[in-house]
Coordinates of C-alpha atoms in Angstrom, one line a residue:
Chain A
M1 CA 57.7 -55.2 -100.8
P2 CA 57.6 -53.4 -104.1
P3 CA 55.3 -54.7 -106.9
M4 CA 56.9 -57.3 -109.1
D5 CA 55.7 -55.9 -112.3
G6 CA 54.4 -52.6 -113.6
T7 CA 56.1 -49.2 -113.2
L8 CA 57.8 -48.4 -110.0
A9 CA 57.3 -44.9 -108.7
S10 CA 59.6 -42.4 -110.2
A11 CA 59.4 -38.7 -109.8
S12 CA 62.1 -38.0 -112.4
E13 CA 63.2 -39.8 -115.6
A14 CA 64.8 -43.0 -114.6
Q15 CA 62.5 -46.0 -114.5
L16 CA 62.6 -49.7 -113.8
D17 CA 60.0 -52.2 -115.2
V18 CA 60.1 -55.8 -114.2
V19 CA 58.8 -58.0 -117.0
E20 CA 58.0 -61.6 -116.4
G21 CA 58.5 -63.4 -119.7
A22 CA 58.7 -67.0 -120.9
G23 CA 62.4 -67.1 -120.7
G24 CA 62.6 -65.6 -117.2
R25 CA 62.5 -62.2 -115.6
V26 CA 63.7 -59.2 -117.5
L27 CA 64.6 -55.9 -115.9
R28 CA 63.8 -53.0 -118.2
F29 CA 65.5 -49.7 -117.3
A30 CA 64.8 -46.4 -118.9
G31 CA 66.0 -42.8 -118.6
R32 CA 69.1 -41.4 -117.1
L33 CA 70.7 -43.9 -114.7
D34 CA 72.8 -41.6 -112.5
A35 CA 73.7 -41.7 -108.8
A36 CA 70.4 -40.1 -107.7
A37 CA 68.4 -42.6 -109.9
A38 CA 70.5 -45.5 -108.7
A39 CA 69.8 -44.5 -105.0
R40 CA 66.1 -44.4 -105.7
L41 CA 65.8 -47.6 -107.7
W42 CA 68.3 -49.6 -105.5
P43 CA 65.8 -51.3 -103.2
A44 CA 63.4 -52.2 -106.0
A45 CA 66.2 -53.5 -108.2
M46 CA 67.7 -55.6 -105.4
A47 CA 64.3 -57.1 -104.6
A48 CA 63.7 -57.9 -108.3
G49 CA 67.1 -59.4 -108.7
A50 CA 67.2 -61.4 -105.5
G51 CA 67.9 -65.1 -106.0
G52 CA 69.5 -64.7 -109.4
S53 CA 66.3 -65.1 -111.2
V54 CA 66.9 -62.3 -113.7
T55 CA 67.9 -63.5 -117.2
A56 CA 68.3 -60.2 -119.0
L57 CA 68.6 -56.5 -118.7
D58 CA 66.8 -54.4 -121.3
L59 CA 68.7 -51.2 -121.6
T60 CA 67.2 -50.0 -124.9
A61 CA 65.6 -46.9 -123.3
V62 CA 68.6 -46.0 -121.1
E63 CA 69.7 -42.6 -122.2
S64 CA 72.8 -42.3 -120.1
L65 CA 74.6 -44.4 -117.5
D66 CA 77.2 -43.4 -114.9
S67 CA 79.2 -45.7 -112.7
A68 CA 76.7 -45.6 -109.9
G69 CA 74.0 -46.7 -112.4
A70 CA 76.3 -49.4 -113.7
V71 CA 76.9 -50.7 -110.2
L72 CA 73.2 -50.9 -109.7
L73 CA 72.8 -53.0 -112.8
L74 CA 75.7 -55.3 -112.0
E75 CA 74.7 -55.8 -108.3
A76 CA 71.1 -56.5 -109.2
A77 CA 71.8 -59.0 -111.9
P78 CA 75.5 -59.9 -112.2
E79 CA 74.9 -62.8 -114.5
A80 CA 72.2 -61.3 -116.8
E81 CA 72.8 -60.4 -120.4
A82 CA 72.5 -56.7 -121.2
R83 CA 70.4 -56.0 -124.3
G84 CA 69.9 -53.1 -126.6
A85 CA 72.4 -50.8 -124.9
A86 CA 73.7 -47.8 -126.8
D87 CA 77.5 -47.8 -127.3
E88 CA 78.3 -45.3 -124.6
V89 CA 76.1 -47.1 -122.1
A90 CA 77.6 -50.5 -123.0
A91 CA 81.1 -49.0 -122.6
V92 CA 80.4 -47.7 -119.1
L93 CA 78.8 -51.0 -118.2
D94 CA 81.8 -53.0 -119.5
R95 CA 84.3 -50.8 -117.8
T96 CA 82.5 -51.1 -114.5
R97 CA 82.1 -54.8 -114.9
R98 CA 85.8 -55.2 -115.5
A99 CA 86.6 -52.9 -112.6
L100 CA 84.3 -54.9 -110.2
A101 CA 85.8 -58.2 -111.4
A102 CA 89.3 -56.8 -110.5
A103 CA 88.1 -55.9 -107.0
P104 CA 86.6 -58.9 -105.3
P105 CA 84.6 -58.2 -102.2
P106 CA 86.8 -58.3 -99.1
P107 CA 86.8 -61.5 -97.1
P108 CA 84.9 -61.3 -93.8
P109 CA 87.1 -60.4 -90.8
P110 CA 88.5 -63.4 -88.9
R111 CA 86.5 -64.5 -85.9
W112 CA 87.5 -63.0 -82.6
R113 CA 89.1 -65.6 -80.4
P114 CA 89.4 -64.5 -76.8
I115 CA 92.3 -66.7 -75.7
T116 CA 94.4 -65.8 -78.8
A117 CA 93.6 -62.1 -78.1
I118 CA 94.6 -62.3 -74.5
G119 CA 97.8 -64.1 -75.4
R120 CA 98.6 -61.6 -78.1
A121 CA 97.9 -58.7 -75.8
T122 CA 100.2 -60.2 -73.1
V123 CA 103.0 -60.8 -75.5
G124 CA 102.6 -57.2 -76.8
R125 CA 102.7 -55.8 -73.3
G126 CA 105.8 -57.8 -72.5
R127 CA 107.6 -56.6 -75.6
D128 CA 106.6 -53.0 -74.9
A129 CA 108.0 -53.4 -71.4
L130 CA 111.2 -54.8 -72.7
K131 CA 111.5 -51.9 -75.2
G132 CA 110.9 -49.5 -72.3
I133 CA 113.7 -51.0 -70.3
A134 CA 116.0 -51.0 -73.4
F135 CA 115.2 -47.3 -73.9
M136 CA 116.1 -46.5 -70.3
G137 CA 119.3 -48.4 -70.6
E138 CA 120.2 -46.6 -73.8
A139 CA 119.5 -43.2 -72.1
V140 CA 121.7 -44.2 -69.2
V141 CA 124.6 -45.3 -71.4
T142 CA 124.3 -42.2 -73.6
T143 CA 124.3 -40.0 -70.5
G144 CA 127.5 -41.7 -69.4
R145 CA 129.1 -41.1 -72.8
V146 CA 128.0 -37.5 -72.8
L147 CA 129.4 -37.0 -69.2
A148 CA 132.7 -38.3 -70.5
H149 CA 132.6 -36.1 -73.6
P150 CA 130.4 -33.1 -72.9
R151 CA 131.0 -32.0 -76.5
L152 CA 128.4 -34.6 -77.6
L153 CA 125.5 -32.7 -76.0
R154 CA 124.0 -30.2 -78.3
W155 CA 124.0 -27.1 -76.1
S156 CA 121.9 -25.0 -78.5
D157 CA 119.2 -27.6 -78.5
L158 CA 119.4 -27.7 -74.7
L159 CA 118.9 -24.0 -74.4
R160 CA 116.0 -24.1 -76.8
H161 CA 114.3 -26.8 -74.8
L162 CA 115.0 -25.0 -71.5
D163 CA 113.2 -22.0 -73.0
E164 CA 110.3 -23.9 -74.4
V165 CA 109.8 -26.2 -71.4
G166 CA 110.6 -23.7 -68.7
T167 CA 110.3 -19.9 -69.3
R168 CA 107.3 -20.3 -71.6
A169 CA 105.5 -22.3 -68.9
F170 CA 106.1 -19.7 -66.2
P171 CA 102.9 -17.7 -66.7
L172 CA 100.7 -20.8 -66.7
T173 CA 102.4 -22.2 -63.7
L174 CA 102.1 -18.9 -61.7
L175 CA 98.4 -18.6 -62.6
L176 CA 97.6 -22.2 -61.7
G177 CA 99.6 -22.0 -58.4
F178 CA 98.0 -18.8 -57.3
L179 CA 94.5 -20.2 -58.0
I180 CA 95.2 -23.4 -56.2
G181 CA 96.5 -21.4 -53.2
V182 CA 93.3 -19.3 -53.1
I183 CA 91.1 -22.4 -53.4
L184 CA 92.9 -24.4 -50.8
A185 CA 92.9 -21.5 -48.3
Y186 CA 89.2 -20.9 -48.8
Q187 CA 88.2 -24.5 -48.6
S188 CA 90.3 -25.4 -45.6
S189 CA 89.3 -22.3 -43.6
I190 CA 85.7 -23.4 -43.4
P191 CA 86.2 -26.7 -41.4
L192 CA 89.2 -25.3 -39.4
R193 CA 87.1 -22.3 -38.3
R194 CA 84.7 -24.7 -36.5
F195 CA 87.5 -25.6 -34.2
G196 CA 88.8 -22.1 -34.0
A197 CA 91.9 -23.3 -35.9
E198 CA 91.7 -20.9 -38.8
V199 CA 95.2 -19.7 -37.9
F200 CA 96.6 -23.1 -39.0
V201 CA 95.4 -22.7 -42.6
P202 CA 99.0 -21.5 -43.6
N203 CA 100.5 -24.7 -42.2
L204 CA 98.1 -26.9 -44.1
V205 CA 98.4 -25.1 -47.4
G206 CA 102.1 -24.6 -47.1
I207 CA 102.9 -28.2 -46.3
S208 CA 100.6 -29.6 -49.0
L209 CA 102.0 -27.2 -51.6
L210 CA 105.6 -27.6 -50.9
R211 CA 105.6 -31.4 -50.4
E212 CA 102.8 -32.6 -52.7
L213 CA 100.8 -30.2 -54.8
G214 CA 103.6 -28.0 -56.1
P215 CA 105.6 -30.9 -57.7
L216 CA 102.5 -32.8 -58.7
L217 CA 100.7 -30.0 -60.4
A218 CA 103.9 -28.8 -62.1
G219 CA 104.3 -32.4 -63.3
V220 CA 100.8 -32.3 -64.7
V221 CA 101.5 -29.0 -66.5
L222 CA 104.8 -30.5 -67.8
A223 CA 103.1 -33.7 -69.0
G224 CA 100.3 -31.7 -70.8
R225 CA 102.5 -29.0 -72.2
T226 CA 105.8 -30.7 -72.9
G227 CA 105.4 -34.5 -72.8
S228 CA 102.8 -34.3 -75.5
A229 CA 105.0 -31.8 -77.5
F230 CA 108.0 -34.1 -77.3
A231 CA 106.0 -37.1 -78.4
A232 CA 104.4 -35.2 -81.3
E233 CA 107.7 -33.7 -82.5
L234 CA 109.7 -36.9 -82.2
G235 CA 106.7 -38.9 -83.6
T236 CA 106.6 -36.7 -86.7
M237 CA 110.3 -37.1 -87.1
T238 CA 109.9 -40.9 -86.9
V239 CA 107.0 -41.0 -89.3
N240 CA 109.0 -38.8 -91.8
E241 CA 112.0 -41.2 -91.5
E242 CA 114.2 -38.4 -90.1
V243 CA 115.2 -40.6 -87.1
D244 CA 116.3 -43.4 -89.6
A245 CA 118.2 -40.8 -91.5
L246 CA 120.1 -39.8 -88.3
K247 CA 120.9 -43.4 -87.5
I248 CA 122.3 -43.9 -91.0
M249 CA 124.4 -40.7 -90.8
G250 CA 126.0 -42.2 -87.7
V251 CA 124.4 -39.7 -85.4
D252 CA 123.0 -41.2 -82.2
P253 CA 119.3 -40.2 -82.0
T254 CA 119.3 -40.6 -78.2
A255 CA 122.2 -38.2 -77.8
M256 CA 120.8 -35.7 -80.3
L257 CA 117.1 -35.8 -79.7
V258 CA 116.4 -37.4 -76.3
L259 CA 119.2 -36.3 -74.0
P260 CA 118.7 -32.5 -74.4
R261 CA 115.0 -33.0 -73.7
L262 CA 115.6 -35.1 -70.6
V263 CA 118.2 -32.7 -69.2
A264 CA 116.0 -29.7 -69.9
A265 CA 112.9 -31.2 -68.2
T266 CA 114.9 -32.4 -65.2
L267 CA 116.5 -29.0 -64.7
V268 CA 113.3 -27.0 -65.2
M269 CA 110.9 -29.0 -63.1
P270 CA 112.2 -27.9 -59.7
V271 CA 111.9 -24.3 -60.9
L272 CA 108.4 -24.9 -62.0
A273 CA 107.5 -26.6 -58.7
L274 CA 109.0 -23.8 -56.7
L275 CA 107.1 -21.2 -58.7
M276 CA 103.9 -23.1 -58.3
S277 CA 104.4 -23.3 -54.6
L278 CA 105.3 -19.7 -54.2
A279 CA 102.4 -18.5 -56.2
G280 CA 100.1 -20.8 -54.1
L281 CA 101.5 -19.3 -50.9
A282 CA 100.9 -15.8 -52.3
G283 CA 97.3 -16.8 -53.1
M284 CA 96.8 -18.2 -49.7
T285 CA 98.3 -15.1 -48.0
L286 CA 95.9 -12.9 -49.9
I287 CA 92.9 -15.0 -48.7
M288 CA 94.2 -15.0 -45.1
N289 CA 94.5 -11.2 -45.3
T290 CA 90.8 -10.9 -46.4
L291 CA 89.9 -13.2 -43.5
G292 CA 91.6 -10.8 -41.1
Y293 CA 95.1 -12.3 -40.5
P294 CA 97.9 -9.8 -41.2
W295 CA 100.8 -10.7 -43.4
A296 CA 103.2 -11.1 -40.5
A297 CA 101.0 -13.7 -38.8
V298 CA 100.9 -15.8 -41.9
Q299 CA 104.7 -15.5 -42.3
G300 CA 105.2 -16.4 -38.7
Q301 CA 103.2 -19.6 -39.1
L302 CA 105.0 -20.6 -42.2
Q303 CA 108.4 -20.0 -40.7
Q304 CA 107.6 -21.9 -37.6
W305 CA 106.1 -24.9 -39.2
L306 CA 107.8 -25.4 -42.6
S307 CA 111.3 -26.8 -42.8
L308 CA 113.9 -26.6 -45.6
G309 CA 113.5 -30.4 -45.7
D310 CA 109.9 -30.0 -46.9
L311 CA 111.0 -27.8 -49.7
A312 CA 114.0 -29.9 -50.7
G313 CA 112.0 -33.1 -50.7
G314 CA 109.4 -31.5 -53.0
L315 CA 112.0 -30.1 -55.4
F316 CA 113.8 -33.4 -55.5
K317 CA 110.6 -35.2 -56.4
A318 CA 109.9 -32.5 -59.1
A319 CA 113.2 -33.2 -60.7
C320 CA 112.5 -37.0 -60.8
F321 CA 109.0 -36.2 -62.2
G322 CA 110.6 -34.1 -65.0
L323 CA 113.0 -36.8 -66.0
V324 CA 110.2 -39.5 -66.1
I325 CA 107.7 -37.3 -68.0
A326 CA 110.3 -36.3 -70.6
G327 CA 111.5 -39.9 -70.9
I328 CA 108.0 -41.2 -71.5
G329 CA 107.3 -38.5 -74.0
C330 CA 110.4 -39.1 -76.0
R331 CA 109.9 -42.9 -76.0
A332 CA 106.3 -42.5 -77.1
G333 CA 107.5 -40.3 -80.0
L334 CA 110.3 -42.6 -81.1
S335 CA 108.2 -45.7 -81.0
A336 CA 105.4 -44.1 -83.0
G337 CA 103.9 -46.2 -85.8
R338 CA 103.2 -44.9 -89.3
G339 CA 100.7 -42.5 -90.5
P340 CA 99.1 -39.3 -89.1
R341 CA 97.2 -41.2 -86.5
A342 CA 100.5 -42.5 -85.0
V343 CA 101.5 -39.0 -83.9
G344 CA 98.2 -38.4 -82.1
D345 CA 98.5 -41.8 -80.4
A346 CA 102.0 -41.0 -79.3
A347 CA 101.0 -37.6 -77.8
T348 CA 98.1 -39.3 -75.9
A349 CA 100.3 -42.0 -74.7
A350 CA 102.9 -39.5 -73.5
V351 CA 100.3 -37.4 -71.5
V352 CA 98.5 -40.4 -70.0
G353 CA 101.7 -42.3 -69.3
G354 CA 103.4 -39.3 -67.8
I355 CA 100.5 -38.4 -65.4
V356 CA 100.0 -42.0 -64.3
A357 CA 103.8 -42.4 -63.8
I358 CA 104.2 -39.3 -61.6
V359 CA 101.2 -40.2 -59.4
A360 CA 102.6 -43.7 -58.9
M361 CA 106.0 -42.3 -58.2
D362 CA 104.6 -39.9 -55.7
G363 CA 103.1 -42.8 -53.9
V364 CA 106.5 -44.5 -53.7
F365 CA 108.1 -41.3 -52.5
A366 CA 105.4 -40.9 -49.8
V367 CA 106.2 -44.3 -48.4
L368 CA 109.9 -43.7 -48.7
F369 CA 109.8 -40.3 -47.0
F370 CA 107.6 -41.7 -44.2
R371 CA 110.0 -44.6 -43.5
L372 CA 113.0 -42.3 -43.6
G373 CA 111.2 -39.8 -41.4
I374 CA 111.8 -36.9 -43.7
Chain B
M1 CA 76.3 -30.3 -121.6
S2 CA 76.6 -31.9 -125.0
A3 CA 79.7 -32.4 -127.1
S4 CA 78.6 -29.6 -129.4
D5 CA 78.2 -27.2 -126.5
P6 CA 80.3 -24.2 -127.4
Q7 CA 80.8 -23.2 -123.8
P8 CA 84.3 -24.1 -122.6
V9 CA 84.6 -26.3 -119.5
I10 CA 87.2 -23.9 -118.1
R11 CA 87.6 -20.3 -119.0
A12 CA 90.5 -18.3 -117.4
E13 CA 90.9 -14.6 -118.0
N14 CA 94.0 -12.7 -117.0
L15 CA 94.6 -14.8 -113.9
A16 CA 97.3 -13.5 -111.5
V17 CA 98.5 -14.9 -108.2
A18 CA 100.9 -13.2 -105.8
F19 CA 102.1 -14.2 -102.4
D20 CA 103.3 -11.4 -100.1
G21 CA 103.6 -9.1 -103.1
R22 CA 105.7 -11.5 -105.1
T23 CA 104.0 -12.3 -108.3
I24 CA 103.9 -16.0 -109.2
F25 CA 102.2 -15.5 -112.6
K26 CA 100.1 -12.9 -114.3
D27 CA 97.9 -12.5 -117.4
V28 CA 97.2 -16.2 -117.7
S29 CA 94.3 -16.7 -120.0
F30 CA 93.2 -19.9 -121.6
E31 CA 90.1 -22.1 -122.4
V32 CA 89.6 -25.8 -122.0
Q33 CA 87.1 -27.6 -124.1
R34 CA 84.9 -30.5 -123.2
G35 CA 86.6 -33.9 -123.4
E36 CA 90.1 -32.4 -123.7
I37 CA 93.1 -33.5 -121.8
F38 CA 94.7 -30.2 -121.0
V39 CA 98.2 -30.1 -119.7
I40 CA 99.8 -27.4 -117.6
L41 CA 103.5 -27.8 -117.8
G42 CA 106.6 -26.0 -116.9
G43 CA 109.8 -26.3 -114.8
S44 CA 109.9 -26.6 -111.1
G45 CA 108.7 -23.5 -109.2
C46 CA 106.9 -21.9 -112.2
G47 CA 103.5 -22.0 -110.5
K48 CA 101.8 -25.0 -112.1
S49 CA 100.3 -26.4 -108.9
T50 CA 99.5 -22.8 -107.8
L51 CA 97.6 -22.3 -111.0
L52 CA 95.6 -25.5 -110.4
K53 CA 94.8 -24.4 -106.8
A54 CA 93.8 -20.9 -108.1
L55 CA 91.4 -22.5 -110.6
I56 CA 89.7 -24.6 -107.9
G57 CA 89.6 -21.6 -105.5
L58 CA 92.1 -22.7 -102.9
V59 CA 94.5 -19.9 -103.6
P60 CA 93.0 -16.4 -103.9
L61 CA 93.4 -14.6 -107.2
A62 CA 95.2 -11.3 -107.2
A63 CA 93.4 -10.5 -110.5
G64 CA 91.3 -12.1 -113.2
H65 CA 88.4 -14.4 -113.4
A66 CA 88.0 -18.2 -113.7
W67 CA 84.9 -20.0 -114.7
L68 CA 84.5 -23.8 -114.2
L69 CA 81.7 -25.5 -116.0
G70 CA 80.2 -22.1 -116.6
E71 CA 80.3 -21.1 -113.0
E72 CA 82.6 -18.5 -111.4
L73 CA 83.7 -20.2 -108.2
A74 CA 84.8 -17.0 -106.5
E75 CA 81.4 -15.4 -107.0
A76 CA 79.2 -18.5 -106.3
N77 CA 77.0 -18.7 -103.2
D78 CA 77.3 -21.6 -100.9
R79 CA 74.7 -23.8 -102.6
D80 CA 76.1 -23.3 -106.1
R81 CA 79.6 -23.8 -104.8
R82 CA 78.7 -27.1 -103.2
A83 CA 76.9 -28.2 -106.4
L84 CA 80.0 -27.2 -108.5
L85 CA 82.4 -29.0 -106.1
Q86 CA 80.4 -32.2 -106.6
R87 CA 81.1 -31.9 -110.3
I88 CA 84.9 -31.6 -110.1
G89 CA 87.4 -34.1 -108.8
V90 CA 91.0 -33.4 -107.7
M91 CA 93.8 -35.8 -107.3
W92 CA 96.4 -34.3 -105.0
Q93 CA 100.1 -34.5 -105.6
S94 CA 100.7 -37.0 -102.8
G95 CA 97.3 -38.6 -102.8
A96 CA 96.0 -36.7 -99.7
L97 CA 94.3 -39.9 -98.5
F98 CA 92.8 -39.8 -95.0
G99 CA 95.1 -41.7 -92.9
S100 CA 92.6 -43.2 -90.5
M101 CA 90.4 -44.7 -93.3
T102 CA 90.9 -47.7 -95.6
L103 CA 91.2 -47.0 -99.3
A104 CA 87.6 -48.2 -99.8
E105 CA 86.4 -45.8 -97.1
N106 CA 88.4 -43.0 -98.6
V107 CA 86.6 -43.5 -101.9
E108 CA 83.3 -43.9 -100.2
L109 CA 83.5 -40.6 -98.4
P110 CA 82.4 -38.3 -101.3
I111 CA 79.8 -40.8 -102.3
E112 CA 78.3 -40.9 -98.9
E113 CA 78.4 -37.1 -98.6
H114 CA 76.8 -36.3 -102.0
T115 CA 74.5 -39.2 -102.9
R116 CA 71.8 -41.2 -101.2
L117 CA 73.1 -44.5 -102.3
P118 CA 72.6 -47.3 -99.7
R119 CA 75.6 -48.8 -98.1
P120 CA 76.0 -51.9 -100.3
A121 CA 75.8 -49.6 -103.3
R122 CA 78.4 -47.3 -102.0
E123 CA 80.7 -50.2 -101.2
A124 CA 80.3 -51.7 -104.6
L125 CA 80.8 -48.3 -106.3
A126 CA 84.0 -47.7 -104.3
R127 CA 85.2 -51.2 -105.1
S128 CA 84.6 -50.6 -108.8
K129 CA 86.6 -47.3 -108.7
L130 CA 89.5 -49.0 -107.0
G131 CA 89.3 -51.9 -109.5
L132 CA 89.5 -49.3 -112.3
V133 CA 92.8 -48.0 -111.0
G134 CA 94.1 -51.5 -110.3
L135 CA 93.8 -51.5 -106.6
G136 CA 90.9 -54.0 -106.3
D137 CA 92.8 -56.2 -103.8
A138 CA 94.0 -53.3 -101.6
A139 CA 90.6 -51.9 -100.7
A140 CA 90.9 -52.8 -97.0
R141 CA 94.4 -51.4 -96.6
L142 CA 95.2 -48.1 -94.8
P143 CA 97.1 -45.3 -96.7
A144 CA 100.1 -45.9 -94.5
E145 CA 100.4 -49.4 -95.7
I146 CA 100.6 -48.7 -99.4
S147 CA 103.3 -47.3 -101.7
G148 CA 103.4 -43.8 -103.2
G149 CA 102.2 -45.0 -106.6
M150 CA 99.3 -46.8 -105.1
A151 CA 98.4 -43.7 -103.1
K152 CA 98.3 -41.7 -106.3
R153 CA 96.0 -44.3 -107.9
A154 CA 93.8 -44.4 -104.9
G155 CA 93.7 -40.6 -105.1
I156 CA 92.5 -40.8 -108.7
A157 CA 89.9 -43.4 -107.7
R158 CA 88.6 -41.0 -105.0
A159 CA 88.6 -38.0 -107.3
M160 CA 86.5 -40.1 -109.8
A161 CA 84.1 -41.4 -107.2
L162 CA 81.2 -39.2 -108.4
D163 CA 82.0 -39.4 -112.1
P164 CA 82.8 -35.7 -112.3
P165 CA 82.8 -34.2 -115.7
L166 CA 86.0 -32.3 -114.8
L167 CA 89.1 -33.8 -113.2
F168 CA 92.2 -32.1 -112.0
L169 CA 95.3 -34.2 -111.6
D170 CA 98.4 -32.7 -109.8
E171 CA 101.5 -34.5 -110.9
P172 CA 100.0 -37.9 -111.6
G173 CA 103.1 -39.5 -112.9
A174 CA 105.8 -38.0 -110.6
G175 CA 107.6 -40.6 -108.5
L176 CA 106.1 -43.6 -110.3
D177 CA 107.9 -46.2 -112.2
P178 CA 107.6 -46.0 -116.0
I179 CA 105.2 -49.0 -116.2
T180 CA 102.8 -47.7 -113.6
S181 CA 103.1 -44.2 -115.0
A182 CA 102.3 -45.5 -118.5
G183 CA 99.3 -47.4 -117.1
L184 CA 98.1 -44.3 -115.5
D185 CA 98.3 -42.4 -118.8
K186 CA 96.3 -45.1 -120.5
L187 CA 93.7 -45.0 -117.8
I188 CA 93.4 -41.2 -118.2
K189 CA 93.0 -41.5 -122.0
D190 CA 90.5 -44.3 -121.7
I191 CA 88.4 -42.4 -119.2
A192 CA 88.5 -39.3 -121.3
R193 CA 87.5 -41.2 -124.4
D194 CA 84.7 -43.3 -122.8
T195 CA 83.1 -40.7 -120.6
G196 CA 83.9 -37.4 -122.2
T197 CA 85.6 -36.3 -118.9
T198 CA 87.7 -33.3 -119.2
F199 CA 91.1 -33.5 -117.6
V200 CA 93.4 -30.8 -116.4
V201 CA 96.8 -32.3 -115.7
V202 CA 99.7 -30.6 -114.1
T203 CA 102.9 -32.4 -114.9
H204 CA 106.5 -32.1 -116.0
E205 CA 106.8 -35.7 -117.2
L206 CA 107.7 -35.3 -120.8
Q207 CA 106.5 -38.8 -121.9
S208 CA 103.2 -38.3 -120.2
I209 CA 102.7 -34.9 -121.8
L210 CA 103.3 -36.3 -125.2
A211 CA 101.3 -39.4 -124.6
I212 CA 98.1 -37.9 -123.3
G213 CA 98.1 -34.1 -123.9
D214 CA 95.6 -32.8 -126.4
R215 CA 96.7 -29.3 -125.7
C216 CA 99.0 -27.6 -123.2
I217 CA 100.1 -24.4 -121.8
M218 CA 103.6 -23.9 -120.6
L219 CA 104.4 -21.6 -117.7
D220 CA 107.7 -20.1 -117.0
K221 CA 109.2 -18.7 -113.8
D222 CA 111.0 -15.8 -115.4
A223 CA 108.3 -14.8 -117.8
Q224 CA 105.7 -15.1 -114.9
G225 CA 103.1 -16.5 -117.3
I226 CA 102.4 -18.5 -120.3
I227 CA 105.2 -18.8 -122.8
A228 CA 103.7 -21.4 -125.2
E229 CA 100.3 -22.9 -125.9
G230 CA 99.1 -25.6 -128.3
D231 CA 99.5 -29.3 -129.2
P232 CA 102.6 -30.6 -127.2
R233 CA 103.8 -32.6 -130.1
R234 CA 103.8 -29.6 -132.4
L235 CA 105.5 -27.5 -129.7
R236 CA 108.2 -30.1 -129.5
D237 CA 108.8 -30.1 -133.2
E238 CA 108.2 -26.5 -134.2
S239 CA 108.6 -24.2 -131.3
E240 CA 111.3 -21.5 -131.7
Q241 CA 111.0 -20.4 -128.1
P242 CA 114.3 -21.3 -126.4
T243 CA 112.8 -22.4 -123.1
V244 CA 110.2 -24.6 -124.8
R245 CA 112.9 -26.1 -127.0
A246 CA 115.1 -26.8 -124.0
F247 CA 112.2 -28.4 -122.1
F248 CA 111.2 -30.7 -124.8
R249 CA 114.7 -31.7 -125.7
R250 CA 115.7 -32.1 -122.1
E251 CA 118.6 -29.6 -122.4
A252 CA 119.9 -27.7 -119.5
A253 CA 118.9 -24.1 -119.9

């Protein structure tokens, strides 16, 4: 608690004296009341001014006042009369007083009501789901229209996307696939060796890559590289009102922006999955070689145990993953809100939504393939 | 610095800026005195905004020297540079408000960074700055929720947060309705008169230039430099330079 009268500590010029008079309490300020001084005197001034007991501010000795100083005076004693201020000081004080009067303190945020919040969230989710279904429907209808009139598809855009989504992702896909093959071969060789079954490592790695890991990891690469890019690109276009401009020009944004991306991702994903699997098999072969199995033995195992069905199933899944990831990315971008944050949110939603969706779909495919005996 | 201080607030000597070997302007020299409202004007693409950015050190100078408040920004060490940056404020052409913060938080940011004011003091100070530009009731809104004119005014409020003695305004009136624009001009004049703040205003709004400008320089794209300097009202009435005359009489060149 600072002393209620006498000089308060001050290393530099600005000072505050609290004078208890017959008429009430007077705060006497002196020196240069700038931001640094205001910061230093703030606790003392607030303590002295608490309860509205200050009747006057004596500003005779104030040499200069900036707006931080004026805020200090006005917050400490909003009702008090200012005395003896020089013209410049009074001008700053008046201007700040008017400015503060024009800016009332914000109302406290409304109380959090759990039931209302749950209801609102549910309705929001429901609306989102409806919009998602509407988006899918629109994509299907547009696809039908484009199939009837192939001229509507923008081929140059499609080529650009094929390049960006596909060829530019090849090095990353090859690297990841190779490393995954190496890791799987090493890790599985340890337990299999105990049973003398090291020779079956190619079967294990081959089946998991072709059926599961190839498509899934290619999907993760696509979601991270491309889903987010689609969302950011379309999100920026939405924020900049470019999508509205297209609609008003009579150009269907779904045909122009969404369809080329969907087609590109769907076409490219089987290729990526295949590359991923082949690179993985190469990595596995390398490890098997170092473990003493010749190339021909590995090849023999693979030929004997892997069927074309394994590969076809994996590639089909990959195409579905590509379609879904691109769709989620485009939708996230087109439904972006406003402001720079919206683009970031859209990109996050695209990646998270894409990965969750492909894993969930993979589960469905697993059950389906099992039932069908594929 | 007192009013009689002979040292100019800004001194520019033979400034030149070039991008990829293409000269934007060269041999630009001028001085700005304390308390002046100094206008940089000219047609689109003449390098007005580039000159402003060159003065505050965002665009490298190809040649020449610029002193702000007696300090050469390009030569200053980190500490001096930080101290100098505290004493200038810039309002950007589109406001450049941080999208994830409310207007009040935008204004509070420089206060928080450069002073030790406690939180209630910062909040009240930010409110007073927003009140000053007529945005008192929009303090809790996000930049995405306000109009372009409001964003400009919020940009001015943020530039003024620390009461800098030198304020740069890039196109304050562009894209505003005449009433808001006139209100902004009055605000600038009032602040300059009450606080002795020096303003450097980049604009091509004729009415604004005539209403607030104490002195101006006019840049020209073809001349790659200053083609006129002086009181804008006298330039309007007396200049014989064809481009200047065309500009002030709104004639097509």
